[in-house]
Coordinates of C-alpha atoms in Angstrom, one line a residue:
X3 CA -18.7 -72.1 -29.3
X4 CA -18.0 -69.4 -26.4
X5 CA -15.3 -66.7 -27.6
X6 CA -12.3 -65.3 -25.7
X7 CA -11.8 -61.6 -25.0
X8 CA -8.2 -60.4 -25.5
X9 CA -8.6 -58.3 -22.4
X10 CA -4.4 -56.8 -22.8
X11 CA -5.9 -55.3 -26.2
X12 CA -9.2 -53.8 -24.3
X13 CA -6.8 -52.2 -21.9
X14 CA -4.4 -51.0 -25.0
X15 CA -7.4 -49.5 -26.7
X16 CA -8.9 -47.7 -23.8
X17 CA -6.4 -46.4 -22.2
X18 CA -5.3 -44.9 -25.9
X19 CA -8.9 -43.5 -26.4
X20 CA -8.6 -42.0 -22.4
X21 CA -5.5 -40.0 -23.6
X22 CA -6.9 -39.2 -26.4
X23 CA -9.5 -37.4 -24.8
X24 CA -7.2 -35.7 -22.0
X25 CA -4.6 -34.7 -24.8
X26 CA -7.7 -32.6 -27.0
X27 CA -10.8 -32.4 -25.1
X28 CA -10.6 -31.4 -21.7
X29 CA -10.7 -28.0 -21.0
X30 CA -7.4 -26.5 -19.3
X31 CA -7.4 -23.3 -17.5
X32 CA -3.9 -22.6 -17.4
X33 CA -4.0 -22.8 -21.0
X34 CA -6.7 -19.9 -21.8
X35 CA -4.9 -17.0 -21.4
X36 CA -2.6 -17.9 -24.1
X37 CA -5.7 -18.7 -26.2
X38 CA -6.4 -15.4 -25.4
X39 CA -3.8 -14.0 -26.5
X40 CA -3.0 -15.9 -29.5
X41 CA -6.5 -14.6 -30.5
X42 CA -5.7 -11.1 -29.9
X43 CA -2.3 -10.7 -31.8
X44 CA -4.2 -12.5 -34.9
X45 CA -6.6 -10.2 -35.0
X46 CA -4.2 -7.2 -34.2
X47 CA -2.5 -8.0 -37.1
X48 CA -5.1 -9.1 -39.6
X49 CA -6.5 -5.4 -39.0
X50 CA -3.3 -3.1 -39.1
X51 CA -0.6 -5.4 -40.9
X52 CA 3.1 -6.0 -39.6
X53 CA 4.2 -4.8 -36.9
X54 CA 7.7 -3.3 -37.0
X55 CA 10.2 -5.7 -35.3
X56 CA 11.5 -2.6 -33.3
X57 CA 8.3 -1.5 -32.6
X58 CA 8.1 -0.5 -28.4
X59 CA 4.8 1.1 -28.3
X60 CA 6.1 4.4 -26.9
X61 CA 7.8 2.8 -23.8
X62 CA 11.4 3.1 -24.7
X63 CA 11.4 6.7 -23.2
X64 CA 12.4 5.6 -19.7
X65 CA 11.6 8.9 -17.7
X66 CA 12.2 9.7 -13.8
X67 CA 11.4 12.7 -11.5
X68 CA 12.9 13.6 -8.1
X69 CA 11.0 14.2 -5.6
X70 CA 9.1 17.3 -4.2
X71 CA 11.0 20.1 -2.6
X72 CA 9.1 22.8 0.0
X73 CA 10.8 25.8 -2.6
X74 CA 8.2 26.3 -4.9
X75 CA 11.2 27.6 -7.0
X76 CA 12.1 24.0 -7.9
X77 CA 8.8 23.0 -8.5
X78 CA 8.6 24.1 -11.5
X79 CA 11.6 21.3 -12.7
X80 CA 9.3 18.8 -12.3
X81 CA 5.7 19.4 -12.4
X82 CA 3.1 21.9 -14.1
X83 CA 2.8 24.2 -11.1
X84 CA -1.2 25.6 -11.4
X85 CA -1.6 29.1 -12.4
X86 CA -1.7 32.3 -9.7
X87 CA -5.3 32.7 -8.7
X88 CA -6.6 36.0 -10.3
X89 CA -9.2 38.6 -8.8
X90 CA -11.8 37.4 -11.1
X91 CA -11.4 33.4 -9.9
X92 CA -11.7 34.9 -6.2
X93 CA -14.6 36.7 -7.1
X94 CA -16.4 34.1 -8.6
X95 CA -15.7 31.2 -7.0
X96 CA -16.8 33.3 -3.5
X97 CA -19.5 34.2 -4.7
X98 CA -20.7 30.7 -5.5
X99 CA -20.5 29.5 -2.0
X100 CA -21.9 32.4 -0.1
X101 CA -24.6 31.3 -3.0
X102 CA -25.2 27.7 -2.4
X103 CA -25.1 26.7 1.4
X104 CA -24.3 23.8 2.3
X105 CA -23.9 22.0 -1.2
X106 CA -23.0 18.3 -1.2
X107 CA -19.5 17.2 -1.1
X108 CA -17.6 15.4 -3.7
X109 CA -15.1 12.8 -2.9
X110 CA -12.0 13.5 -4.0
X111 CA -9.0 10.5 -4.0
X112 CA -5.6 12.4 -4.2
X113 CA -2.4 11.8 -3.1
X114 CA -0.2 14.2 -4.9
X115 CA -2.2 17.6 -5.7
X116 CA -1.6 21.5 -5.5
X117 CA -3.5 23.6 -2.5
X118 CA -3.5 27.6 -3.3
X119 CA -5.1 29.9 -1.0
X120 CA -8.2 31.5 -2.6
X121 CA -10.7 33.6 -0.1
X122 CA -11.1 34.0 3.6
X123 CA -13.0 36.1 6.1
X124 CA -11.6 34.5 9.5
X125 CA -8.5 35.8 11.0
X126 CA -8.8 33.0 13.3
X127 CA -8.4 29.6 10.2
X128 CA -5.2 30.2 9.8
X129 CA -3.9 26.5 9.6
X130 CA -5.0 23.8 7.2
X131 CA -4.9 20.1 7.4
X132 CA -5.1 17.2 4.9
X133 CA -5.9 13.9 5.9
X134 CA -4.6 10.6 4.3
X135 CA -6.6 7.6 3.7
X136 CA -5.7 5.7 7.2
X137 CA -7.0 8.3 8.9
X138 CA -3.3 10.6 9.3
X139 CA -3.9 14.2 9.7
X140 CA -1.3 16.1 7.8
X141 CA -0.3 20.0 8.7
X142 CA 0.1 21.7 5.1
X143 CA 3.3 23.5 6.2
X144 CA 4.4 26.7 4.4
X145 CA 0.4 27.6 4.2
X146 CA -1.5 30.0 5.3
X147 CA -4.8 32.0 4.2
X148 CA -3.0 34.8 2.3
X149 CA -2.7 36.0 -1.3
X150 CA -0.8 34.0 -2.9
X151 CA -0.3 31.3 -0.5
X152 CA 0.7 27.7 -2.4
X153 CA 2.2 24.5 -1.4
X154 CA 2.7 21.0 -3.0
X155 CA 1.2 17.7 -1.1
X156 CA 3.0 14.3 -2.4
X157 CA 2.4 11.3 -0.3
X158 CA -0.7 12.8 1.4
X159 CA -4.2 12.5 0.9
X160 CA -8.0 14.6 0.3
X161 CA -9.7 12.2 2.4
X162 CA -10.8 15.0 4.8
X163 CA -9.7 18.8 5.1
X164 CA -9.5 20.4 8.3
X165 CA -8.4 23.4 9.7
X166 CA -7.1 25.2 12.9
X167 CA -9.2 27.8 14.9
X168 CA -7.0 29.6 17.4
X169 CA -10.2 31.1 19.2
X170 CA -11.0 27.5 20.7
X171 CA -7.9 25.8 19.9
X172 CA -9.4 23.1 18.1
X173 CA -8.9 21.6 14.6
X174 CA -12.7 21.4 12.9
X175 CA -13.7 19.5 9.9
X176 CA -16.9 21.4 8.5
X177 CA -16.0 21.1 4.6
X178 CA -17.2 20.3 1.1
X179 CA -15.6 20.1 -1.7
X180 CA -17.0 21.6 -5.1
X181 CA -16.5 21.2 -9.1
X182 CA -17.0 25.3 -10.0
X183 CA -15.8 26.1 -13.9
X184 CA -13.3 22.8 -14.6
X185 CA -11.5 23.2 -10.8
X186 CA -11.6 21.9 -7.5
X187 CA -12.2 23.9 -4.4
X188 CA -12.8 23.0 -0.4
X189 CA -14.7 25.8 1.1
X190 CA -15.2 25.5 5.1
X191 CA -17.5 26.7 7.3
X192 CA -16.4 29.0 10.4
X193 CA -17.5 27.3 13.7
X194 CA -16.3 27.4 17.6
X195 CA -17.1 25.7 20.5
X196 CA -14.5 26.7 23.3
X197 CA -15.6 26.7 26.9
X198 CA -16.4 30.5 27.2
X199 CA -19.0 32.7 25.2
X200 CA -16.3 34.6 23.6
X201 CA -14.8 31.5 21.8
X202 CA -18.1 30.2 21.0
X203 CA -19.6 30.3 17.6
X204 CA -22.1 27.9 15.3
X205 CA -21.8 27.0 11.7
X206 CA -23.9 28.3 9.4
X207 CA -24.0 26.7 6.4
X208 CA -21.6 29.3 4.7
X209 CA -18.7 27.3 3.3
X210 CA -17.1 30.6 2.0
X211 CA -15.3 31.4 5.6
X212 CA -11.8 29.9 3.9
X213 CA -11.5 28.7 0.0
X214 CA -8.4 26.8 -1.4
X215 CA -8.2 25.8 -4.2
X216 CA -7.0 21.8 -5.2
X217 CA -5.1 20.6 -8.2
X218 CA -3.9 17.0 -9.4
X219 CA -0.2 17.6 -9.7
X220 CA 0.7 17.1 -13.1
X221 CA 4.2 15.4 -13.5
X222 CA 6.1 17.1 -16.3
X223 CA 8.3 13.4 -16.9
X224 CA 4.6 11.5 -16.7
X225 CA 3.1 9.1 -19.4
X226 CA 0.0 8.3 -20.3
X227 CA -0.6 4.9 -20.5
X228 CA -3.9 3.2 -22.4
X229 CA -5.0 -0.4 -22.5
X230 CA -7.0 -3.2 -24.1
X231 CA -8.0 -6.1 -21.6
X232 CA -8.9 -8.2 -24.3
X233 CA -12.3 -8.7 -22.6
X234 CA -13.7 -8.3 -26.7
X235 CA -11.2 -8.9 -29.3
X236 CA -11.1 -6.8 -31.8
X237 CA -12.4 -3.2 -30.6
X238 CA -8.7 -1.8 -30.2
X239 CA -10.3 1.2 -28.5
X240 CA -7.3 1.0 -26.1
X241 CA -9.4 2.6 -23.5
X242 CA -10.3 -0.2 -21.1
X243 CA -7.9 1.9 -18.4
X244 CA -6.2 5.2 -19.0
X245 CA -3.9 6.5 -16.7
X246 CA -0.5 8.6 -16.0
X247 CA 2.5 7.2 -14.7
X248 CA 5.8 8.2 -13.4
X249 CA 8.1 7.4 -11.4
X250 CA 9.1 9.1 -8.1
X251 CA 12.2 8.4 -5.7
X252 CA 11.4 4.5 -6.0
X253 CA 7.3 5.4 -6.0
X254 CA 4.9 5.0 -9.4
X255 CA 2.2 7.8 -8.9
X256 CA -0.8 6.8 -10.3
X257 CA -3.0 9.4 -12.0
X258 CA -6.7 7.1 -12.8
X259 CA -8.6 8.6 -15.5
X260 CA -11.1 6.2 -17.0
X261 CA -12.0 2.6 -17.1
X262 CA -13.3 1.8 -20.4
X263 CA -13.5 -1.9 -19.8
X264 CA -16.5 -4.1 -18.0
X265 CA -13.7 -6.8 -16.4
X266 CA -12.0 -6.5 -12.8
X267 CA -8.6 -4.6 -13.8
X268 CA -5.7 -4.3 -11.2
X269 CA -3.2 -2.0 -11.7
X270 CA -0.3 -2.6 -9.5
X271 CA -1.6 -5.8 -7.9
X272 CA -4.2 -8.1 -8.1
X273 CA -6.1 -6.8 -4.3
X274 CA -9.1 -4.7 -4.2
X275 CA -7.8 -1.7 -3.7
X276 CA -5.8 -1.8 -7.0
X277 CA -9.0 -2.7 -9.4
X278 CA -10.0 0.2 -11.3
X279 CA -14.0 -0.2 -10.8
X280 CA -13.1 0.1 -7.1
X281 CA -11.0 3.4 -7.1
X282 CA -13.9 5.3 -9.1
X283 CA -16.3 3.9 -6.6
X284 CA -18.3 1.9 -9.3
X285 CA -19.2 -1.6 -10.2
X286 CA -17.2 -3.5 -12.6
X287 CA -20.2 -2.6 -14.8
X288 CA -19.7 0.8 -15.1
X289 CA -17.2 2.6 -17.8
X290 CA -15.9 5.9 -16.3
X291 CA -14.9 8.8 -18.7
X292 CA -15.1 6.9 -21.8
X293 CA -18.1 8.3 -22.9
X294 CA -18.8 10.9 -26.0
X295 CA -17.9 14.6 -24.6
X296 CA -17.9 13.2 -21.1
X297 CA -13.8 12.3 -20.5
X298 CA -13.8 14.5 -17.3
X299 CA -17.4 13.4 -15.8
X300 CA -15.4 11.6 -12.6
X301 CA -12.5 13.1 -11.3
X302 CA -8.8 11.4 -11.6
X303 CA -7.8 9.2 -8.6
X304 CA -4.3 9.6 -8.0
X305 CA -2.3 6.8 -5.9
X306 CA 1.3 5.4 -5.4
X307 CA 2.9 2.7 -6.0
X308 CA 6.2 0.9 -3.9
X309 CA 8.9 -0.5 -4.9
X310 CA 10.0 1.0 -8.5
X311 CA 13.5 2.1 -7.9
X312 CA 15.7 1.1 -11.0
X313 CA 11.8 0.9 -13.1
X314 CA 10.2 2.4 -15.7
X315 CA 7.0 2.4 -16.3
X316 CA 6.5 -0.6 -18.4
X317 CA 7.3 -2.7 -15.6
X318 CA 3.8 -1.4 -13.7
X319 CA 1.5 -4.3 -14.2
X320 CA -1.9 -4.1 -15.8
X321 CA -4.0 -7.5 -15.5
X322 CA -7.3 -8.8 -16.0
X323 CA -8.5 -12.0 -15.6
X324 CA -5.5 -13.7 -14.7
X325 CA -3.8 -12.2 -18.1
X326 CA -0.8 -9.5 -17.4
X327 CA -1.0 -6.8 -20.6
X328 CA 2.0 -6.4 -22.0
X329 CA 3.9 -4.0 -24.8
X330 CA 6.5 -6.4 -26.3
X331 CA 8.8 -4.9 -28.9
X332 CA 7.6 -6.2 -31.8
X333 CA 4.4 -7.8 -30.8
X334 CA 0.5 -6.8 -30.6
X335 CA 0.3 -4.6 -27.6
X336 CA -1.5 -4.9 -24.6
X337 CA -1.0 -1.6 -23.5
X338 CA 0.4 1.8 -25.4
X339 CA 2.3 5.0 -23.9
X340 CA 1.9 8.1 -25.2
X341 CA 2.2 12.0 -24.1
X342 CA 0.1 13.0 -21.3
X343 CA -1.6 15.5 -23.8
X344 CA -3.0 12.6 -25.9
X345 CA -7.0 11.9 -25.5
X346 CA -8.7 8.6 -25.4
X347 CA -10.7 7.3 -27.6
X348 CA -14.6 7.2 -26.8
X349 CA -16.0 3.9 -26.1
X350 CA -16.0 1.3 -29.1
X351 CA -14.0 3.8 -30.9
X352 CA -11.3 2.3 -32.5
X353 CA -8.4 3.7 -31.7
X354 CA -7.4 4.5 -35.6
X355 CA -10.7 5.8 -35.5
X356 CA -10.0 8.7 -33.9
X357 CA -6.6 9.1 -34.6
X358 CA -6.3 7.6 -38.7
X359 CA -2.3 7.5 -38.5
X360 CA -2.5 4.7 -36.0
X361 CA -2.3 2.2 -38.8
X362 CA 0.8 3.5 -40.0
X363 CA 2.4 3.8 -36.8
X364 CA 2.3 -0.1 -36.3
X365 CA 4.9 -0.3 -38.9
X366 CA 6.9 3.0 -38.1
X367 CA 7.2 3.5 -34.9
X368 CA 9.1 7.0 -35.9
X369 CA 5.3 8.6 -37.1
X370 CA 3.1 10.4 -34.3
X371 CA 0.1 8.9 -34.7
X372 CA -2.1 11.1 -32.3
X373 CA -0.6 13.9 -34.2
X374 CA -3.5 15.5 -36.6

């Protein structure tokens, strides 16, 4: 006796055991950074306990500068202007590049810094270019190669340095830049090529013929600003980027100072020239200043930001994979601000680690935890 198949029910069933399968089993991208996340604040709070419901993660202080001013008397309002170079710093740091002919260059990434006049032995250098990124030469204007000589940059760049030699009339780019004692310096090297003998003279390898001296500008209203790109949950070293923010006439400047992480991380953007890895000039492999004694081994990058007017810091994105890290009130954080004094912790040190009243800070957000 041949049986009948109730093929309505087949249809029923399968179609049930299809949605079954899309409803549970099939993976869902969209759906992995909240995973991600989820994971994260679980294991935030399984390892320092409630977090306070006000809690803002040091980002309620919304701070603001003005902008630069040529009179070094206003400077000061705003920004940590670098000490007078003393006899002894001219001595030494002369004597170190009559010492060492041509040394190496560094590659400095800058665009906000201090230039001060240190040594020179050419009447003739007497004006000084910085060149931006794209390839704009900027005059530094209230500068010249006397005692005493200063002047803040904003908006420029250290991409090259150049200066003026009024015995050929021609700007000349024979620099390096040097690391000498915890500072920066660009020493240049006389030369002249003009069409007659008398203006007529060849490099020699003696980068001592002008010295400045450069500085990061230091932004007294500035942040620091650490984060965790939950790349491996439960480290909470908080030093996957570090940086210093703050914001200028509508501008965040950007001060990079280590990339503790192993993930592409944007700040600002997700494009290429916003990842981290790419600004130290390293492969997403590579930590920078995140190692044991060696926070300083790179210098900072320092970079601005458009479009911040009526911002505060908080609103400067961070994101990895996809996954924007955030400091909700009340909420694990993604990201912490602190004073610019404040020193990251090594790498796969967590944070309470190095500074023990972390822990207590989750719940009182009064208590300065990097405080010892």
């Amino acid at each position: 006796m041949g049986r009948k198949i109730n093929f309505s029910v087949l249809v029923t069933v399968t179609v049930a055991l299809f949605s079954s399968c899309t409803n549970n089993d099939v993976y869902d991208p969209s759906k992995e950074g909240d995973l991600k996340k989820a994971q994260y604040e679980e294991a935030f709070i399984n390892k320092y306990g409630t977090i306070s419901p006000v809690q803002d993660w040091g980002f309620g202080e919304n701070l603001t500068t003005r902008g630069a001013n040529t009179n070094s008397n206003q400077w000061k309002d705003f920004t940590e202007v670098p000490e007078a170079i003393t006899p002894a710093e001219k001595e030494k740091v002369t004597e170190w590049f009559k010492a060492n002919k041509n040394p190496t260059s560094i590659a400095i990434n800058w665009s906000d810094f201090f230039v001060q006049h240190v040594s020179s032995s050419h009447s003739n250098m007497d004006k000084l270019f910085a060149v931006l990124p794209n390839g704009s030469e900027e005059h530094v204007n209230n500068f010249n190669a006397s005692d005493g000589s200063i002047m803040l940059m904003q908006k420029s760049g250290t991409s090259k340095f150049g200066y003026f030699n009024s015995m050929d009339g021609k700007t000349h780019y024979e620099y390096t830049i040097q690391y000498i004692d915890g500072a920066y310096y660009v020493g240049f090297d006389f030369e002249a090529n003009g069409q007659n003998s008398n203006q007529q003279e060849a490099a020699d390898g003696d980068y001592s013929d002008w010295i400045v001296k450069i500085t990061p500008a230091k932004y007294t209203s500035a942040r620091r600003v650490m984060a965790e790109d939950l790349g491996s949950i439960g480290d909470f070293d908080f030093n996957d980027v570090v940086f210093d923010a703050v914001i200028v006439n509508g501008e965040a400047v950007i001060t990079l100072l280590a990339a503790g992480g192993t993930l592409p991380l944007y700040i600002g953007g997700e494009s290429a020239e916003n990842e981290v890895h790419n600004l130290f000039g390293v492969s997403t492999k590579t930590m920078v200043n995140t190692a044991g004694g060696k926070h300083q081994n790179m210098p900072p990058i320092i970079f601005r930001l458009t479009g911040y007017a009526n911002k505060t810091i908080i609103d400067i994105p961070i994101t990895v994979n996809g996954i924007t890290l955030k400091a909700e009130t009340g909420k694990a954080p993604g990201k912490l601000s602190v004073p610019t004094t404040v020193d990251w912790a090594n790498e796969s040190q967590a944070i309470d680690n190095r500074y023990p009243k972390f822990k207590d800070y989750v719940n009182n957000p009064d208590i300065k935890w990097w405080e010892e």
